[in-house]
mmCIF file of C-alpha atoms in Angstrom:
data_model
loop_
_atom_site.group_PDB
_atom_site.id
_atom_site.type_symbol
_atom_site.label_atom_id
_atom_site.label_comp_id
_atom_site.label_asym_id
_atom_site.label_seq_id
_atom_site.Cartn_x
_atom_site.Cartn_y
_atom_site.Cartn_z
ATOM 1 C CA UNK A 1 -38.099 12.075 -26.063
ATOM 2 C CA UNK A 2 -36.484 15.450 -26.562
ATOM 3 C CA UNK A 3 -34.298 14.994 -23.618
ATOM 4 C CA UNK A 4 -33.036 11.648 -24.808
ATOM 5 C CA UNK A 5 -32.477 13.113 -28.254
ATOM 6 C CA UNK A 6 -30.458 15.985 -26.778
ATOM 7 C CA UNK A 7 -28.388 13.476 -24.728
ATOM 8 C CA UNK A 8 -27.352 11.475 -27.746
ATOM 9 C CA UNK A 9 -27.060 14.203 -30.412
ATOM 10 C CA UNK A 10 -23.169 14.282 -30.091
ATOM 11 C CA UNK A 11 -22.729 10.596 -29.446
ATOM 12 C CA UNK A 12 -21.969 8.611 -32.708
ATOM 13 C CA UNK A 13 -22.870 5.397 -30.899
ATOM 14 C CA UNK A 14 -26.255 4.029 -30.156
ATOM 15 C CA UNK A 15 -28.302 3.962 -26.874
ATOM 16 C CA UNK A 16 -31.414 2.824 -25.331
ATOM 17 C CA UNK A 17 -33.353 4.328 -22.348
ATOM 18 C CA UNK A 18 -36.204 2.590 -20.521
ATOM 19 C CA UNK A 19 -38.115 3.732 -17.516
ATOM 20 C CA UNK A 20 -40.686 1.886 -15.452
ATOM 21 C CA UNK A 21 -43.112 3.763 -12.936
ATOM 22 C CA UNK A 22 -45.343 1.890 -10.647
ATOM 23 C CA UNK A 23 -44.522 -1.362 -12.267
ATOM 24 C CA UNK A 24 -45.463 -0.003 -15.890
ATOM 25 C CA UNK A 25 -43.293 0.784 -18.769
ATOM 26 C CA UNK A 26 -43.568 4.467 -19.439
ATOM 27 C CA UNK A 27 -40.459 5.426 -21.346
ATOM 28 C CA UNK A 28 -39.010 3.208 -24.108
ATOM 29 C CA UNK A 29 -36.453 5.037 -26.479
ATOM 30 C CA UNK A 30 -33.570 4.142 -28.605
ATOM 31 C CA UNK A 31 -31.346 5.533 -31.339
ATOM 32 C CA UNK A 32 -31.299 4.136 -34.824
ATOM 33 C CA UNK A 33 -27.806 4.520 -36.145
ATOM 34 C CA UNK A 34 -26.604 1.721 -38.444
ATOM 35 C CA UNK A 35 -25.098 -1.472 -36.993
ATOM 36 C CA UNK A 36 -23.731 -4.504 -38.890
ATOM 37 C CA UNK A 37 -27.267 -5.999 -38.923
ATOM 38 C CA UNK A 38 -29.325 -2.835 -39.867
ATOM 39 C CA UNK A 39 -30.572 -0.056 -37.721
ATOM 40 C CA UNK A 40 -30.186 -0.158 -33.980
ATOM 41 C CA UNK A 41 -33.332 -1.019 -32.208
ATOM 42 C CA UNK A 42 -34.787 -1.986 -28.840
ATOM 43 C CA UNK A 43 -34.159 -5.696 -29.204
ATOM 44 C CA UNK A 44 -30.443 -5.232 -29.731
ATOM 45 C CA UNK A 45 -28.442 -6.106 -26.638
ATOM 46 C CA UNK A 46 -25.156 -4.672 -25.363
ATOM 47 C CA UNK A 47 -22.497 -5.495 -22.807
ATOM 48 C CA UNK A 48 -23.479 -3.937 -19.415
ATOM 49 C CA UNK A 49 -20.005 -3.856 -17.809
ATOM 50 C CA UNK A 50 -20.338 -3.274 -14.120
ATOM 51 C CA UNK A 51 -24.162 -3.018 -14.278
ATOM 52 C CA UNK A 52 -23.643 -6.800 -14.256
ATOM 53 C CA UNK A 53 -22.771 -6.590 -10.578
ATOM 54 C CA UNK A 54 -26.380 -5.505 -9.762
ATOM 55 C CA UNK A 55 -27.733 -8.700 -11.496
ATOM 56 C CA UNK A 56 -25.147 -10.697 -9.503
ATOM 57 C CA UNK A 57 -26.143 -9.059 -6.149
ATOM 58 C CA UNK A 58 -29.851 -9.707 -7.005
ATOM 59 C CA UNK A 59 -29.121 -13.525 -7.181
ATOM 60 C CA UNK A 60 -27.459 -13.315 -3.677
ATOM 61 C CA UNK A 61 -30.418 -11.350 -2.230
ATOM 62 C CA UNK A 62 -32.835 -13.842 -3.555
ATOM 63 C CA UNK A 63 -31.069 -16.592 -1.603
ATOM 64 C CA UNK A 64 -30.863 -14.450 1.471
ATOM 65 C CA UNK A 65 -34.594 -13.769 1.248
ATOM 66 C CA UNK A 66 -35.280 -17.421 1.208
ATOM 67 C CA UNK A 67 -33.087 -17.960 4.236
ATOM 68 C CA UNK A 68 -30.406 -19.898 2.325
ATOM 69 C CA UNK A 69 -27.768 -17.246 2.813
ATOM 70 C CA UNK A 70 -26.946 -15.187 5.844
ATOM 71 C CA UNK A 71 -25.268 -11.863 5.110
ATOM 72 C CA UNK A 72 -23.382 -12.021 8.363
ATOM 73 C CA UNK A 73 -22.221 -15.653 7.942
ATOM 74 C CA UNK A 74 -18.548 -16.239 7.049
ATOM 75 C CA UNK A 75 -18.203 -17.035 3.331
ATOM 76 C CA UNK A 76 -16.404 -20.266 4.376
ATOM 77 C CA UNK A 77 -19.787 -21.470 5.864
ATOM 78 C CA UNK A 78 -20.792 -22.068 2.202
ATOM 79 C CA UNK A 79 -17.403 -22.370 0.585
ATOM 80 C CA UNK A 80 -15.139 -24.236 3.055
ATOM 81 C CA UNK A 81 -11.904 -23.837 0.896
ATOM 82 C CA UNK A 82 -12.322 -20.092 1.068
ATOM 83 C CA UNK A 83 -11.217 -19.989 4.728
ATOM 84 C CA UNK A 84 -7.501 -20.388 3.848
ATOM 85 C CA UNK A 85 -5.079 -17.544 3.972
ATOM 86 C CA UNK A 86 -6.653 -15.621 6.801
ATOM 87 C CA UNK A 87 -10.167 -15.405 5.081
ATOM 88 C CA UNK A 88 -12.048 -17.435 7.734
ATOM 89 C CA UNK A 89 -13.959 -14.300 9.129
ATOM 90 C CA UNK A 90 -14.798 -12.623 5.837
ATOM 91 C CA UNK A 91 -18.594 -12.462 5.690
ATOM 92 C CA UNK A 92 -20.971 -12.452 2.700
ATOM 93 C CA UNK A 93 -21.727 -8.813 3.587
ATOM 94 C CA UNK A 94 -17.980 -8.050 3.314
ATOM 95 C CA UNK A 95 -17.876 -9.579 -0.170
ATOM 96 C CA UNK A 96 -21.029 -7.565 -1.274
ATOM 97 C CA UNK A 97 -19.751 -4.415 0.090
ATOM 98 C CA UNK A 98 -16.248 -4.561 -1.267
ATOM 99 C CA UNK A 99 -14.771 -4.917 2.150
ATOM 100 C CA UNK A 100 -13.280 -8.351 1.906
ATOM 101 C CA UNK A 101 -9.670 -7.338 1.034
ATOM 102 C CA UNK A 102 -9.850 -9.421 -2.255
ATOM 103 C CA UNK A 103 -10.060 -6.446 -4.680
ATOM 104 C CA UNK A 104 -7.452 -8.293 -6.925
ATOM 105 C CA UNK A 105 -6.080 -11.737 -7.364
ATOM 106 C CA UNK A 106 -2.790 -12.664 -5.619
ATOM 107 C CA UNK A 107 -0.295 -10.342 -7.231
ATOM 108 C CA UNK A 108 2.347 -13.203 -6.908
ATOM 109 C CA UNK A 109 0.115 -15.456 -8.820
ATOM 110 C CA UNK A 110 -1.724 -13.307 -11.250
ATOM 111 C CA UNK A 111 -4.726 -14.386 -13.369
ATOM 112 C CA UNK A 112 -4.684 -13.246 -17.029
ATOM 113 C CA UNK A 113 -7.798 -11.722 -18.415
ATOM 114 C CA UNK A 114 -8.530 -14.624 -20.837
ATOM 115 C CA UNK A 115 -8.373 -16.942 -17.801
ATOM 116 C CA UNK A 116 -11.345 -15.278 -16.340
ATOM 117 C CA UNK A 117 -13.556 -17.496 -18.691
ATOM 118 C CA UNK A 118 -12.357 -20.608 -16.621
ATOM 119 C CA UNK A 119 -14.714 -20.520 -13.577
ATOM 120 C CA UNK A 120 -12.981 -23.165 -11.444
ATOM 121 C CA UNK A 121 -9.587 -21.849 -12.065
ATOM 122 C CA UNK A 122 -10.724 -18.357 -11.116
ATOM 123 C CA UNK A 123 -12.445 -19.181 -7.905
ATOM 124 C CA UNK A 124 -9.672 -21.644 -6.948
ATOM 125 C CA UNK A 125 -7.222 -18.732 -7.157
ATOM 126 C CA UNK A 126 -9.505 -16.570 -5.076
ATOM 127 C CA UNK A 127 -9.704 -19.302 -2.391
ATOM 128 C CA UNK A 128 -5.913 -19.391 -2.124
ATOM 129 C CA UNK A 129 -5.465 -15.551 -2.087
ATOM 130 C CA UNK A 130 -4.665 -13.822 1.128
ATOM 131 C CA UNK A 131 -6.455 -10.517 1.651
ATOM 132 C CA UNK A 132 -4.760 -7.323 0.553
ATOM 133 C CA UNK A 133 -5.854 -5.541 3.823
ATOM 134 C CA UNK A 134 -7.613 -6.584 7.049
ATOM 135 C CA UNK A 135 -11.142 -7.587 5.952
ATOM 136 C CA UNK A 136 -13.920 -5.243 7.104
ATOM 137 C CA UNK A 137 -11.583 -2.326 8.070
ATOM 138 C CA UNK A 138 -11.494 -0.578 4.708
ATOM 139 C CA UNK A 139 -13.090 -0.914 1.292
ATOM 140 C CA UNK A 140 -11.850 -0.718 -2.274
ATOM 141 C CA UNK A 141 -13.772 -1.559 -5.533
ATOM 142 C CA UNK A 142 -13.534 -5.180 -6.402
ATOM 143 C CA UNK A 143 -13.805 -4.442 -10.101
ATOM 144 C CA UNK A 144 -13.257 -8.038 -11.363
ATOM 145 C CA UNK A 145 -13.233 -10.366 -8.359
ATOM 146 C CA UNK A 146 -16.677 -9.271 -7.021
ATOM 147 C CA UNK A 147 -18.476 -11.407 -9.521
ATOM 148 C CA UNK A 148 -16.643 -14.635 -8.983
ATOM 149 C CA UNK A 149 -16.763 -14.188 -5.200
ATOM 150 C CA UNK A 150 -20.463 -13.624 -5.154
ATOM 151 C CA UNK A 151 -21.207 -16.057 -7.843
ATOM 152 C CA UNK A 152 -19.337 -18.893 -6.185
ATOM 153 C CA UNK A 153 -21.462 -18.262 -2.959
ATOM 154 C CA UNK A 154 -24.591 -18.743 -5.237
ATOM 155 C CA UNK A 155 -23.205 -21.934 -6.713
ATOM 156 C CA UNK A 156 -22.102 -23.442 -3.442
ATOM 157 C CA UNK A 157 -25.489 -22.718 -1.863
ATOM 158 C CA UNK A 158 -27.863 -23.457 -4.766
ATOM 159 C CA UNK A 159 -25.950 -25.795 -6.996
ATOM 160 C CA UNK A 160 -26.617 -23.851 -10.251
ATOM 161 C CA UNK A 161 -24.062 -21.614 -11.752
ATOM 162 C CA UNK A 162 -24.714 -17.860 -11.278
ATOM 163 C CA UNK A 163 -25.652 -17.470 -14.955
ATOM 164 C CA UNK A 164 -28.183 -20.280 -14.805
ATOM 165 C CA UNK A 165 -29.671 -19.035 -11.476
ATOM 166 C CA UNK A 166 -30.015 -15.641 -12.924
ATOM 167 C CA UNK A 167 -31.753 -17.151 -16.107
ATOM 168 C CA UNK A 168 -34.128 -19.306 -14.091
ATOM 169 C CA UNK A 169 -34.961 -17.013 -11.132
ATOM 170 C CA UNK A 170 -34.715 -13.490 -12.549
ATOM 171 C CA UNK A 171 -34.902 -13.472 -16.413
ATOM 172 C CA UNK A 172 -37.465 -16.268 -17.136
ATOM 173 C CA UNK A 173 -40.259 -15.022 -14.569
ATOM 174 C CA UNK A 174 -39.997 -11.443 -16.149
ATOM 175 C CA UNK A 175 -39.284 -12.435 -19.766
ATOM 176 C CA UNK A 176 -35.984 -10.649 -19.759
ATOM 177 C CA UNK A 177 -33.337 -10.385 -22.479
ATOM 178 C CA UNK A 178 -30.584 -10.470 -19.873
ATOM 179 C CA UNK A 179 -27.742 -12.910 -19.426
ATOM 180 C CA UNK A 180 -24.437 -13.715 -17.715
ATOM 181 C CA UNK A 181 -23.139 -16.331 -20.180
ATOM 182 C CA UNK A 182 -24.888 -15.479 -23.446
ATOM 183 C CA UNK A 183 -26.320 -18.474 -25.438
ATOM 184 C CA UNK A 184 -24.686 -18.698 -28.956
ATOM 185 C CA UNK A 185 -28.162 -18.455 -30.687
ATOM 186 C CA UNK A 186 -28.486 -14.883 -29.091
ATOM 187 C CA UNK A 187 -25.022 -13.769 -30.310
ATOM 188 C CA UNK A 188 -26.310 -12.053 -33.437
ATOM 189 C CA UNK A 189 -28.236 -9.497 -31.347
ATOM 190 C CA UNK A 190 -25.077 -8.131 -29.630
ATOM 191 C CA UNK A 191 -23.763 -4.762 -30.761
ATOM 192 C CA UNK A 192 -20.164 -4.405 -29.918
ATOM 193 C CA UNK A 193 -18.853 -1.555 -27.743
ATOM 194 C CA UNK A 194 -16.698 0.956 -29.288
ATOM 195 C CA UNK A 195 -13.962 3.508 -28.106
ATOM 196 C CA UNK A 196 -13.311 0.838 -25.459
ATOM 197 C CA UNK A 197 -9.832 2.082 -24.726
ATOM 198 C CA UNK A 198 -6.728 0.090 -24.334
ATOM 199 C CA UNK A 199 -5.313 -1.893 -21.444
ATOM 200 C CA UNK A 200 -3.506 0.018 -18.612
ATOM 201 C CA UNK A 201 0.325 -0.330 -18.874
ATOM 202 C CA UNK A 202 0.981 -1.844 -15.474
ATOM 203 C CA UNK A 203 4.782 -1.037 -15.670
ATOM 204 C CA UNK A 204 4.039 2.670 -16.334
ATOM 205 C CA UNK A 205 1.422 2.741 -13.763
ATOM 206 C CA UNK A 206 3.892 1.380 -11.186
ATOM 207 C CA UNK A 207 6.561 3.896 -12.190
ATOM 208 C CA UNK A 208 3.996 6.664 -11.681
ATOM 209 C CA UNK A 209 3.016 5.442 -8.291
ATOM 210 C CA UNK A 210 6.735 5.113 -7.383
ATOM 211 C CA UNK A 211 7.406 8.700 -8.411
ATOM 212 C CA UNK A 212 4.502 9.713 -6.016
ATOM 213 C CA UNK A 213 6.246 7.841 -3.157
ATOM 214 C CA UNK A 214 4.232 4.681 -3.051
ATOM 215 C CA UNK A 215 5.850 1.314 -2.114
ATOM 216 C CA UNK A 216 5.451 -0.437 -5.370
ATOM 217 C CA UNK A 217 6.828 -3.655 -3.975
ATOM 218 C CA UNK A 218 3.907 -4.029 -1.595
ATOM 219 C CA UNK A 219 1.127 -6.627 -2.285
ATOM 220 C CA UNK A 220 -1.576 -4.113 -2.013
ATOM 221 C CA UNK A 221 -0.042 -1.720 -4.608
ATOM 222 C CA UNK A 222 0.855 -4.503 -6.946
ATOM 223 C CA UNK A 223 -2.629 -6.067 -6.648
ATOM 224 C CA UNK A 224 -4.189 -2.640 -7.082
ATOM 225 C CA UNK A 225 -2.192 -2.090 -10.313
ATOM 226 C CA UNK A 226 -2.994 -5.472 -11.718
ATOM 227 C CA UNK A 227 -6.570 -5.097 -11.069
ATOM 228 C CA UNK A 228 -6.688 -1.805 -12.813
ATOM 229 C CA UNK A 229 -4.939 -3.287 -15.890
ATOM 230 C CA UNK A 230 -7.312 -6.232 -15.946
ATOM 231 C CA UNK A 231 -10.450 -4.135 -15.710
ATOM 232 C CA UNK A 232 -9.499 -1.375 -18.117
ATOM 233 C CA UNK A 233 -9.618 -3.020 -21.575
ATOM 234 C CA UNK A 234 -13.304 -3.195 -22.495
ATOM 235 C CA UNK A 235 -12.402 -4.179 -26.026
ATOM 236 C CA UNK A 236 -11.524 -7.725 -24.901
ATOM 237 C CA UNK A 237 -15.185 -8.291 -23.900
ATOM 238 C CA UNK A 238 -16.190 -7.897 -27.592
ATOM 239 C CA UNK A 239 -15.237 -11.555 -28.374
ATOM 240 C CA UNK A 240 -17.711 -14.417 -28.507
ATOM 241 C CA UNK A 241 -15.861 -16.393 -25.947
ATOM 242 C CA UNK A 242 -16.058 -13.576 -23.495
ATOM 243 C CA UNK A 243 -19.866 -13.314 -24.071
ATOM 244 C CA UNK A 244 -20.251 -17.116 -23.524
ATOM 245 C CA UNK A 245 -18.344 -17.100 -20.329
ATOM 246 C CA UNK A 246 -19.657 -16.134 -16.924
ATOM 247 C CA UNK A 247 -17.770 -13.040 -15.600
ATOM 248 C CA UNK A 248 -20.327 -11.766 -13.075
ATOM 249 C CA UNK A 249 -18.575 -8.609 -12.388
ATOM 250 C CA UNK A 250 -18.667 -7.302 -15.927
ATOM 251 C CA UNK A 251 -19.794 -9.375 -18.875
ATOM 252 C CA UNK A 252 -23.609 -9.286 -18.472
ATOM 253 C CA UNK A 253 -25.421 -8.616 -21.776
ATOM 254 C CA UNK A 254 -28.898 -7.006 -21.777
ATOM 255 C CA UNK A 255 -31.038 -4.238 -23.286
ATOM 256 C CA UNK A 256 -32.399 -1.329 -21.443
ATOM 257 C CA UNK A 257 -35.881 -2.792 -21.304
ATOM 258 C CA UNK A 258 -34.688 -5.756 -19.375
ATOM 259 C CA UNK A 259 -32.530 -3.747 -17.000
ATOM 260 C CA UNK A 260 -35.350 -1.317 -16.105
ATOM 261 C CA UNK A 261 -37.823 -4.228 -15.765
ATOM 262 C CA UNK A 262 -35.506 -6.192 -13.473
ATOM 263 C CA UNK A 263 -35.066 -3.216 -11.166
ATOM 264 C CA UNK A 264 -38.768 -2.460 -11.273
ATOM 265 C CA UNK A 265 -39.444 -5.917 -10.079
ATOM 266 C CA UNK A 266 -36.981 -5.424 -7.167
ATOM 267 C CA UNK A 267 -39.165 -2.583 -5.649
ATOM 268 C CA UNK A 268 -42.734 -3.777 -6.743
ATOM 269 C CA UNK A 269 -44.857 -6.085 -8.821
ATOM 270 C CA UNK A 270 -44.370 -6.154 -12.494
ATOM 271 C CA UNK A 271 -47.040 -8.121 -14.233
ATOM 272 C CA UNK A 272 -47.564 -10.000 -11.005
ATOM 273 C CA UNK A 273 -43.925 -10.687 -10.297
ATOM 274 C CA UNK A 274 -41.890 -9.189 -7.554
ATOM 275 C CA UNK A 275 -38.360 -10.403 -6.961
ATOM 276 C CA UNK A 276 -37.498 -8.751 -3.419
ATOM 277 C CA UNK A 277 -39.726 -7.804 -0.586
ATOM 278 C CA UNK A 278 -39.353 -4.371 1.081
ATOM 279 C CA UNK A 279 -37.394 -5.736 3.897
ATOM 280 C CA UNK A 280 -34.780 -7.190 1.628
ATOM 281 C CA UNK A 281 -34.574 -3.960 -0.505
ATOM 282 C CA UNK A 282 -34.012 -1.953 2.578
ATOM 283 C CA UNK A 283 -31.218 -4.173 3.886
ATOM 284 C CA UNK A 284 -29.676 -4.368 0.370
ATOM 285 C CA UNK A 285 -29.519 -0.536 0.028
ATOM 286 C CA UNK A 286 -28.440 0.392 3.472
ATOM 287 C CA UNK A 287 -25.041 2.136 3.324
ATOM 288 C CA UNK A 288 -22.169 -0.261 4.143
ATOM 289 C CA UNK A 289 -19.018 1.790 3.321
ATOM 290 C CA UNK A 290 -19.885 5.410 4.346
ATOM 291 C CA UNK A 291 -17.820 4.995 7.586
ATOM 292 C CA UNK A 292 -14.893 3.403 5.804
ATOM 293 C CA UNK A 293 -11.925 4.732 3.741
ATOM 294 C CA UNK A 294 -9.700 3.040 1.160
ATOM 295 C CA UNK A 295 -6.981 0.823 2.589
ATOM 296 C CA UNK A 296 -3.667 2.794 3.367
ATOM 297 C CA UNK A 297 -1.793 3.787 1.363
ATOM 298 C CA UNK A 298 -4.463 3.935 -1.337
ATOM 299 C CA UNK A 299 -6.321 6.447 0.811
ATOM 300 C CA UNK A 300 -3.670 8.880 -0.364
ATOM 301 C CA UNK A 301 -4.893 8.735 -4.113
ATOM 302 C CA UNK A 302 -7.288 11.538 -4.963
ATOM 303 C CA UNK A 303 -10.877 10.466 -5.029
ATOM 304 C CA UNK A 304 -13.032 13.444 -6.036
ATOM 305 C CA UNK A 305 -16.145 11.275 -6.469
ATOM 306 C CA UNK A 306 -16.060 8.663 -3.762
ATOM 307 C CA UNK A 307 -17.649 5.257 -4.166
ATOM 308 C CA UNK A 308 -20.684 4.328 -2.070
ATOM 309 C CA UNK A 309 -22.063 0.730 -1.667
ATOM 310 C CA UNK A 310 -24.866 -1.126 -0.102
ATOM 311 C CA UNK A 311 -24.944 -4.883 -0.261
ATOM 312 C CA UNK A 312 -23.740 -5.326 -3.864
ATOM 313 C CA UNK A 313 -25.529 -2.301 -5.177
ATOM 314 C CA UNK A 314 -24.004 1.084 -5.831
ATOM 315 C CA UNK A 315 -25.679 3.936 -3.923
ATOM 316 C CA UNK A 316 -26.393 7.507 -5.032
ATOM 317 C CA UNK A 317 -23.192 9.526 -5.176
ATOM 318 C CA UNK A 318 -21.973 12.646 -6.929
ATOM 319 C CA UNK A 319 -20.699 10.891 -9.951
ATOM 320 C CA UNK A 320 -23.849 8.605 -10.196
ATOM 321 C CA UNK A 321 -26.703 10.762 -8.961
ATOM 322 C CA UNK A 322 -29.358 8.349 -10.173
ATOM 323 C CA UNK A 323 -32.570 9.927 -8.615
ATOM 324 C CA UNK A 324 -31.017 11.113 -5.472
ATOM 325 C CA UNK A 325 -30.918 9.581 -1.944
ATOM 326 C CA UNK A 326 -32.595 6.261 -1.646
ATOM 327 C CA UNK A 327 -31.504 5.147 -5.120
ATOM 328 C CA UNK A 328 -29.671 1.856 -5.649
ATOM 329 C CA UNK A 329 -28.329 -0.003 -8.699
ATOM 330 C CA UNK A 330 -24.998 0.064 -10.633
ATOM 331 C CA UNK A 331 -23.270 2.012 -13.134
ATOM 332 C CA UNK A 332 -21.016 0.367 -15.798
ATOM 333 C CA UNK A 333 -17.844 1.471 -17.481
ATOM 334 C CA UNK A 334 -18.371 3.691 -20.444
ATOM 335 C CA UNK A 335 -21.812 4.949 -19.345
ATOM 336 C CA UNK A 336 -24.298 2.084 -18.789
ATOM 337 C CA UNK A 337 -26.633 2.685 -15.940
ATOM 338 C CA UNK A 338 -29.399 0.825 -14.175
ATOM 339 C CA UNK A 339 -31.116 1.600 -10.848
ATOM 340 C CA UNK A 340 -34.369 1.937 -8.820
ATOM 341 C CA UNK A 341 -35.772 4.382 -6.387
ATOM 342 C CA UNK A 342 -38.388 2.576 -4.190
ATOM 343 C CA UNK A 343 -40.059 5.692 -2.707
ATOM 344 C CA UNK A 344 -40.406 7.241 -6.148
ATOM 345 C CA UNK A 345 -41.650 3.903 -7.562
ATOM 346 C CA UNK A 346 -39.238 4.315 -10.564
ATOM 347 C CA UNK A 347 -36.640 2.038 -12.264
ATOM 348 C CA UNK A 348 -34.357 2.992 -15.055
ATOM 349 C CA UNK A 349 -32.154 1.140 -17.547
ATOM 350 C CA UNK A 350 -29.690 2.883 -19.934
ATOM 351 C CA UNK A 351 -27.429 1.149 -22.396
ATOM 352 C CA UNK A 352 -24.928 2.643 -24.821
ATOM 353 C CA UNK A 353 -22.511 1.143 -27.382
ATOM 354 C CA UNK A 354 -19.946 3.869 -27.168
ATOM 355 C CA UNK A 355 -17.839 3.903 -23.986
ATOM 356 C CA UNK A 356 -17.496 7.581 -23.251
ATOM 357 C CA UNK A 357 -17.949 7.975 -19.429
ATOM 358 C CA UNK A 358 -14.986 8.668 -17.105
ATOM 359 C CA UNK A 359 -16.354 8.517 -13.590
ATOM 360 C CA UNK A 360 -13.238 10.614 -12.484
ATOM 361 C CA UNK A 361 -14.786 13.650 -14.115
ATOM 362 C CA UNK A 362 -18.338 13.260 -12.728
ATOM 363 C CA UNK A 363 -21.616 11.991 -14.242
ATOM 364 C CA UNK A 364 -21.825 10.991 -17.846
ATOM 365 C CA UNK A 365 -23.161 13.963 -19.615
ATOM 366 C CA UNK A 366 -25.499 11.798 -21.697
ATOM 367 C CA UNK A 367 -27.458 11.022 -18.528
ATOM 368 C CA UNK A 368 -28.041 14.554 -17.499
ATOM 369 C CA UNK A 369 -30.792 15.668 -19.913
ATOM 370 C CA UNK A 370 -33.141 12.756 -19.435
ATOM 371 C CA UNK A 371 -32.401 12.567 -15.745
ATOM 372 C CA UNK A 372 -33.469 16.173 -15.347
ATOM 373 C CA UNK A 373 -36.540 15.527 -17.370
ATOM 374 C CA UNK A 374 -37.342 12.470 -15.282
ATOM 375 C CA UNK A 375 -36.891 14.430 -12.000
ATOM 376 C CA UNK A 376 -39.243 17.085 -13.273
ATOM 377 C CA UNK A 377 -41.922 14.629 -14.395
ATOM 378 C CA UNK A 378 -41.790 12.816 -10.964
ATOM 379 C CA UNK A 379 -41.922 16.174 -9.111
ATOM 380 C CA UNK A 380 -45.154 17.005 -10.960
ATOM 381 C CA UNK A 381 -46.538 13.712 -9.754
ATOM 382 C CA UNK A 382 -45.589 14.586 -6.203
ATOM 383 C CA UNK A 383 -42.818 11.999 -6.239
#
């Protein structure tokens, strides 16, 4: 409790921290600063930003575990229209590991942020888009497109939308307050995110890249800039229509209890419910990008804290240390974090209402006190 209090003492926003160990809730903390609906509490829910990608990946892994999806199969096996534009060999694993070359929508036919709420328009645009680099040869973060790509695989295989599949197969069995596509009757529980920043100015970004010697007329550079601009403005997600939509790369809504409980059920039983078996967990967290670099010329950009991915999950790295090697989960813009460590039998969920984390500068300082305390506790237990 002291570590969490220290972590939040200089943060004017609110936060929640939850930890499961051996399938049991062992830490459940939250701040109590005022909100529009009274003091903040454990039942309030927040945008999880890219922690949503971990929810989305979990849905794909459930289908793979049931034998309905093959990681090594071409996406076009399940989504025939996807094969157009030179994408016929892109595999499900390529999509999950950010290797597909579809890190942005077609820069010659861009998709506005508001259009992300139109599922069929968005996935149709992705089906028509040509890869920005040779799939499988490099990787770059699919900040926005990841969710629609993986979500459409789920929809094509199962018939349910990604959000409905998550609700039925993950949230309901575990009793989670966790959604991709928030029902209207739950809207009153959402605490908006603050200090969300403003959108990237793509024209300014292009000028800076041009000054650095990049060819700003190339599809890759134009797509990269468009994706950065699309992903940067967290304030757009504070609107009801953005909560109601299914944007499975970044508009998940949950509390820390539900994030931690979901990850706990990935690595062991929680009240008799286990989502993934050990074989699936090990396949999902096996490194998929450590041997790859960003596609040229993006590999010229400074990357002091390189990204690492398994199949859909972010892996332990310098900027997101989690509980060290073996950890898997996902961070979210502004400081959200959810992950598990199977060998240490531990799962963690952390939400915050103030967007303060810049991963270019290392770990969120709000994580450090309670992470250290958790490490010490696990060490005393021999974990």
